[in-house]
Every structure is written in C-alpha cells, then in structure tokens.
Backbone as a printed PyTorch tensor [residue, N CA C, xyz], in Angstrom:
tensor([[[  2.8590,  16.5000,  41.0660],
         [  1.6460,  17.2890,  41.1170],
         [  1.6580,  18.3000,  39.9730]],

        [[  0.5220,  18.4460,  39.3380],
         [  0.3810,  19.3780,  38.2300],
         [ -0.3700,  20.5970,  38.7400]],

        [[  0.2200,  21.7700,  38.5420],
         [ -0.3920,  22.9800,  39.0830],
         [ -0.9620,  23.9100,  38.0190]],

        [[ -0.8070,  23.5710,  36.7490],
         [ -1.3230,  24.4280,  35.6870],
         [ -2.8490,  24.3580,  35.6530]],

        [[ -3.5360,  25.4990,  35.5090],
         [ -5.0000,  25.4880,  35.4640],
         [ -5.5150,  24.5820,  34.3460]],

        [[ -6.4360,  23.7030,  34.6530],
         [ -7.0180,  22.8090,  33.6590],
         [ -6.1860,  21.5820,  33.3590]],

        [[ -5.0110,  21.4470,  33.9670],
         [ -4.1420,  20.3090,  33.6700],
         [ -4.7870,  18.9950,  34.0810]],

        [[ -5.6080,  19.0200,  35.1170],
         [ -6.2570,  17.7800,  35.5440],
         [ -7.1460,  17.2080,  34.4380]],

        [[ -7.6180,  18.0440,  33.5100],
         [ -8.4230,  17.5750,  32.3800],
         [ -7.5720,  16.7820,  31.3860]],

        [[ -6.2660,  17.0210,  31.3800],
         [ -5.3740,  16.3770,  30.4210],
         [ -4.6540,  15.1720,  31.0150]],

        [[ -4.8020,  14.9280,  32.3040],
         [ -4.0970,  13.8480,  32.9930],
         [ -4.7860,  12.5120,  32.7390]],

        [[ -3.9990,  11.4780,  32.3590],
         [ -4.5550,  10.1420,  32.1600],
         [ -4.5390,   9.3870,  33.4810]],

        [[ -5.2140,   8.2360,  33.5200],
         [ -5.2380,   7.4070,  34.7270],
         [ -3.8350,   6.9690,  35.1310]],

        [[ -2.9560,   6.7750,  34.1330],
         [ -1.5960,   6.3200,  34.4020],
         [ -0.6830,   7.4490,  34.8510]],

        [[ -1.1670,   8.6650,  34.8210],
         [ -0.3490,   9.7980,  35.2290],
         [  0.3310,  10.5180,  34.0820]],

        [[  0.0120,  10.1340,  32.8450],
         [  0.5660,  10.8180,  31.6850],
         [ -0.2290,  12.0880,  31.4270]],

        [[  0.3210,  12.9450,  30.6250],
         [ -0.3250,  14.2120,  30.3240],
         [ -0.5520,  14.3170,  28.8230]],

        [[ -1.7980,  14.3420,  28.4000],
         [ -2.1430,  14.6090,  27.0070],
         [ -2.4150,  16.1050,  26.9100]],

        [[ -1.6170,  16.8040,  26.1430],
         [ -1.7920,  18.2510,  26.0020],
         [ -2.6110,  18.4850,  24.7350]],

        [[ -3.8960,  18.6640,  24.9210],
         [ -4.8230,  18.8090,  23.8040],
         [ -4.9970,  20.2760,  23.4260]],

        [[ -5.1710,  20.5630,  22.1290],
         [ -5.3500,  21.9570,  21.7100],
         [ -6.6340,  22.5750,  22.2560]],

        [[ -7.6430,  21.7470,  22.5570],
         [ -8.8760,  22.3140,  23.0830],
         [ -8.7530,  22.7020,  24.5590]],

        [[ -7.7040,  22.2180,  25.2460],
         [ -7.4630,  22.5990,  26.6430],
         [ -6.4170,  23.7050,  26.7120]],

        [[ -5.3460,  23.5460,  25.9170],
         [ -4.2490,  24.5170,  25.8980],
         [ -4.1680,  25.1290,  24.5030]],

        [[ -3.6760,  26.3190,  24.3960],
         [ -3.5290,  26.9740,  23.1000],
         [ -2.2720,  26.4350,  22.4250]],

        [[ -2.3840,  25.2610,  21.8170],
         [ -1.2280,  24.6040,  21.1900],
         [ -1.7420,  23.6730,  20.0930]],

        [[ -0.8210,  22.9900,  19.4200],
         [ -1.2040,  22.0290,  18.3920],
         [ -1.4840,  20.6580,  18.9780]],

        [[ -1.1880,  20.4440,  20.2530],
         [ -1.4310,  19.1620,  20.9020],
         [ -0.2080,  18.2690,  20.8630]],

        [[  0.1040,  17.6700,  21.9740],
         [  1.2010,  16.7160,  22.0490],
         [  1.0350,  15.8770,  23.2950]],

        [[  1.8530,  14.8550,  23.4320],
         [  1.7830,  13.9080,  24.5380],
         [  3.0490,  14.0360,  25.3640]],

        [[  2.9170,  14.0680,  26.6730],
         [  4.0630,  14.1820,  27.5690],
         [  4.0990,  12.9440,  28.4510]],

        [[  5.2530,  12.3120,  28.5570],
         [  5.3920,  11.1460,  29.4300],
         [  6.7680,  11.1550,  30.0690]],

        [[  6.8450,  10.6100,  31.2430],
         [  8.1300,  10.4420,  31.9190],
         [  8.4920,   8.9750,  31.7960]],

        [[  9.6740,   8.6980,  31.2680],
         [ 10.1150,   7.3260,  31.0480],
         [ 11.2330,   6.9740,  32.0130]],

        [[ 11.2850,   5.7220,  32.3900],
         [ 12.3460,   5.2460,  33.2660],
         [ 12.9860,   4.0210,  32.6220]],

        [[ 14.2920,   4.0450,  32.4660],
         [ 15.0090,   2.9120,  31.9000],
         [ 15.0860,   1.8260,  32.9620]],

        [[ 14.6350,   0.6220,  32.6150],
         [ 14.6280,  -0.4720,  33.5850],
         [ 15.6460,  -1.5560,  33.2750]],

        [[ 16.1760,  -1.5600,  32.0550],
         [ 17.1900,  -2.5470,  31.7030],
         [ 17.9420,  -2.0910,  30.4590]],

        [[ 19.0940,  -2.7020,  30.2430],
         [ 19.8990,  -2.3890,  29.0610],
         [ 19.2730,  -3.0540,  27.8370]],

        [[ 19.5530,  -2.4940,  26.6710],
         [ 19.1030,  -3.1010,  25.4210],
         [ 20.3280,  -3.4060,  24.5720]],

        [[ 20.2130,  -4.3530,  23.6360],
         [ 21.3520,  -4.6580,  22.7680],
         [ 21.7330,  -3.4350,  21.9330]],

        [[ 22.9960,  -3.3490,  21.5800],
         [ 23.4760,  -2.2470,  20.7510],
         [ 22.7860,  -2.2830,  19.3960]],

        [[ 22.3790,  -1.1190,  18.9170],
         [ 21.7380,  -1.0320,  17.6090],
         [ 22.7680,  -1.2240,  16.5030]],

        [[ 22.3590,  -1.7690,  15.3470],
         [ 23.3130,  -1.9190,  14.2460],
         [ 23.7740,  -0.5540,  13.7440]],

        [[ 24.9840,  -0.5190,  13.2230],
         [ 25.5290,   0.7360,  12.6860],
         [ 24.6940,   1.1750,  11.4880]],

        [[ 24.4460,   2.4780,  11.3410],
         [ 23.6780,   2.9490,  10.1780],
         [ 24.4270,   2.6670,   8.8840]],

        [[ 23.6720,   2.5360,   7.7960],
         [ 24.2770,   2.2280,   6.4980],
         [ 24.7920,   3.4670,   5.7950]],

        [[ 24.5710,   4.6220,   6.3870],
         [ 25.0660,   5.8720,   5.8230],
         [ 26.0940,   6.4560,   6.7830]],

        [[ 26.9310,   7.3210,   6.2630],
         [ 27.9580,   7.9380,   7.0890],
         [ 27.2950,   8.8710,   8.0990]],

        [[ 27.5260,   8.6070,   9.3630],
         [ 26.9250,   9.4130,  10.4180],
         [ 27.3960,  10.8520,  10.2800]],

        [[ 26.4780,  11.7690,  10.4270],
         [ 26.8100,  13.1850,  10.3040],
         [ 26.4830,  13.7370,   8.9290]],

        [[ 26.3530,  12.8700,   7.9440],
         [ 25.9670,  13.3190,   6.6120],
         [ 24.4530,  13.2330,   6.4670]],

        [[ 23.9030,  14.0930,   5.6660],
         [ 22.4740,  14.0800,   5.3950],
         [ 22.1590,  12.8000,   4.6320]],

        [[ 21.3310,  11.9080,   5.1790],
         [ 21.1380,  10.5890,   4.5680],
         [ 20.1590,  10.5670,   3.3920]],

        [[ 19.8030,  11.7180,   2.8660],
         [ 18.8820,  11.7960,   1.7390],
         [ 19.6250,  12.2890,   0.5070]],

        [[ 19.0810,  11.9950,  -0.6690],
         [ 19.6460,  12.5230,  -1.9120],
         [ 18.5500,  13.3120,  -2.6300]],

        [[ 18.9480,  14.3100,  -3.4370],
         [ 17.9350,  15.1400,  -4.0980],
         [ 17.1160,  14.3320,  -5.1040]],

        [[ 15.8300,  14.6450,  -5.1840],
         [ 14.9470,  14.0180,  -6.1670],
         [ 15.2370,  14.6580,  -7.5200]],

        [[ 15.3040,  13.8390,  -8.5650],
         [ 15.5580,  14.3610,  -9.9120],
         [ 14.4310,  15.3060, -10.3190]],

        [[ 14.7840,  16.3090, -11.1310],
         [ 13.8350,  17.3630, -11.5140],
         [ 12.5290,  16.8180, -12.0900]],

        [[ 12.6250,  15.8400, -12.9830],
         [ 11.4170,  15.2970, -13.6180],
         [ 10.5030,  14.6590, -12.5720]],

        [[ 11.0870,  13.8370, -11.7050],
         [ 10.2980,  13.1810, -10.6590],
         [  9.7530,  14.2030,  -9.6610]],

        [[ 10.5570,  15.2140,  -9.3370],
         [ 10.1100,  16.2670,  -8.4180],
         [  8.9010,  16.9920,  -8.9990]],

        [[  8.9180,  17.2350, -10.3090],
         [  7.7870,  17.8810, -10.9690],
         [  6.5210,  17.0410, -10.8730]],

        [[  6.6800,  15.7290, -11.0400],
         [  5.5270,  14.8310, -10.9340],
         [  4.9710,  14.8190,  -9.5060]],

        [[  5.8640,  14.8320,  -8.5260],
         [  5.4340,  14.8450,  -7.1250],
         [  4.7220,  16.1520,  -6.8080]],

        [[  5.2970,  17.2710,  -7.2720],
         [  4.6650,  18.5840,  -7.0440],
         [  3.2660,  18.6260,  -7.6570]],

        [[  3.1450,  18.0930,  -8.8750],
         [  1.8640,  18.1050,  -9.5700],
         [  0.8390,  17.2500,  -8.8200]],

        [[  1.2440,  16.0740,  -8.3650],
         [  0.3320,  15.2060,  -7.6110],
         [ -0.0690,  15.8640,  -6.2930]],

        [[  0.8900,  16.4930,  -5.6230],
         [  0.6020,  17.1740,  -4.3560],
         [ -0.3610,  18.3350,  -4.5820]],

        [[ -0.1320,  19.1030,  -5.6420],
         [ -1.0100,  20.2390,  -5.9460],
         [ -2.4340,  19.7620,  -6.2220]],

        [[ -2.5580,  18.5670,  -6.7870],
         [ -3.8720,  18.0060,  -7.0810],
         [ -4.7160,  17.7460,  -5.8420]],

        [[ -4.0600,  17.6130,  -4.6910],
         [ -4.7950,  17.4140,  -3.4280],
         [ -4.6460,  18.6230,  -2.5090]],

        [[ -4.1860,  19.7510,  -3.0900],
         [ -4.1270,  20.9980,  -2.3240],
         [ -2.8480,  21.2470,  -1.5540]],

        [[ -1.7930,  20.4620,  -1.7950],
         [ -0.5100,  20.6830,  -1.1140],
         [  0.4330,  21.4340,  -2.0390]],

        [[  0.9250,  22.5580,  -1.5850],
         [  1.8560,  23.3780,  -2.3620],
         [  2.9560,  23.8750,  -1.4430]],

        [[  4.1470,  24.1030,  -1.9750],
         [  5.2420,  24.6490,  -1.1850],
         [  6.0420,  25.6130,  -2.0340]],

        [[  6.7810,  26.4890,  -1.3590],
         [  7.5730,  27.5180,  -2.0340],
         [  8.6430,  26.9090,  -2.9320]],

        [[  9.0310,  27.6670,  -3.9430],
         [ 10.0680,  27.2280,  -4.8790],
         [ 11.4260,  27.0520,  -4.2120]],

        [[ 11.6540,  27.7010,  -3.0560],
         [ 12.9520,  27.5760,  -2.3870],
         [ 13.0620,  26.2720,  -1.5960]],

        [[ 12.0050,  25.4660,  -1.5680],
         [ 12.0470,  24.1700,  -0.8910],
         [ 12.3360,  23.0830,  -1.9120]],

        [[ 13.1290,  22.0990,  -1.5210],
         [ 13.5480,  21.0340,  -2.4280],
         [ 13.0980,  19.6780,  -1.9000]],

        [[ 12.8320,  18.7510,  -2.8260],
         [ 12.4700,  17.3850,  -2.4610],
         [ 13.7230,  16.5260,  -2.3750]],

        [[ 13.8170,  15.7500,  -1.3060],
         [ 14.9150,  14.8150,  -1.0940],
         [ 14.3070,  13.4530,  -0.7890]],

        [[ 15.0660,  12.3770,  -1.0720],
         [ 14.5220,  11.0460,  -0.8360],
         [ 15.5520,  10.1070,  -0.2360]],

        [[ 15.0120,   9.1030,   0.4610],
         [ 15.8080,   8.0040,   1.0090],
         [ 14.8730,   6.8120,   1.0690]],

        [[ 15.2720,   5.7230,   0.4880],
         [ 14.4380,   4.5280,   0.4390],
         [ 13.0510,   4.9100,  -0.0750]],

        [[ 12.0130,   4.7190,   0.7190],
         [ 10.6510,   5.0470,   0.2790],
         [ 10.1530,   6.3490,   0.8860]],

        [[ 11.0480,   7.1390,   1.4620],
         [ 10.6770,   8.4140,   2.0720],
         [ 11.0160,   9.5700,   1.1390]],

        [[ 10.1480,  10.5490,   1.0940],
         [ 10.4180,  11.8000,   0.3900],
         [ 10.1110,  12.9310,   1.3530]],

        [[ 11.0390,  13.8750,   1.4830],
         [ 10.8690,  14.9940,   2.4050],
         [ 11.1000,  16.3050,   1.6670]],

        [[ 10.5230,  17.3740,   2.2080],
         [ 10.7090,  18.7140,   1.6610],
         [ 11.6840,  19.4380,   2.5780]],

        [[ 12.7760,  19.9590,   1.9990],
         [ 13.8500,  20.5800,   2.7770],
         [ 14.1360,  21.9740,   2.2160]],

        [[ 14.4040,  22.9630,   3.0780],
         [ 14.7540,  24.3060,   2.5920],
         [ 15.9840,  24.2820,   1.6930]],

        [[ 16.0110,  25.1280,   0.6830],
         [ 17.0920,  25.3380,  -0.2800],
         [ 18.1760,  24.3080,  -0.4000]],

        [[ 18.6860,  23.8190,  -1.3610],
         [ 19.6740,  22.8100,  -1.6510],
         [ 20.3630,  22.0130,  -0.5630]],

        [[ 20.1660,  22.2640,   0.7020],
         [ 20.7680,  21.6130,   1.8890],
         [ 22.2590,  21.6540,   1.8440]]])
C-alpha cells in the first residue's frame, strides 16, 4: 500500500511506481520491485582489471575538438573536468581521476 499523498497518480496497473517531476518535486525516476525467479549463467569476466578505472584519458587535441563540438550545441563544463574514453564511450570526470 502506498500512503504518500498523490502516489496513486504515479501507480501503474502492474503496481509499479513512476515518480514524475510533475507529481513530486524531483527529476523523475521509476521504482520497481523485482523478484529473482531463476538462476542465470555466469557472466564473462571483464576484459579490464576489476577495481581499476576502465577508461583512459582523451588526448589533448581530441579533447579540444570534443569541447569545441559540445560548445557548438551549448554544452560546456569546467576546466577541472577531464574527458575519458573506453571503446565508443566518452565521459566527463572530475580532475585527473
């Protein structure tokens, strides 16, 4: 049973809870209760050493090009944030990691 005021507006037919920003003062998220019904095969071992940050720093020249392209669409970040990459992913991380 959900006792929060207005929660019934966020409840789905299946009993899940969509927490919408227009109902609650938040950015919105989805809440669900999951139940494990069977075992799954073991996942393959990661190709990187577990516990190490699996990204590497983006080279300065490429980072400059990414910053320039991002600025062209209105995305900017502080100088203390650094670009890191893995495969086809690029992320912004605080200071040298």
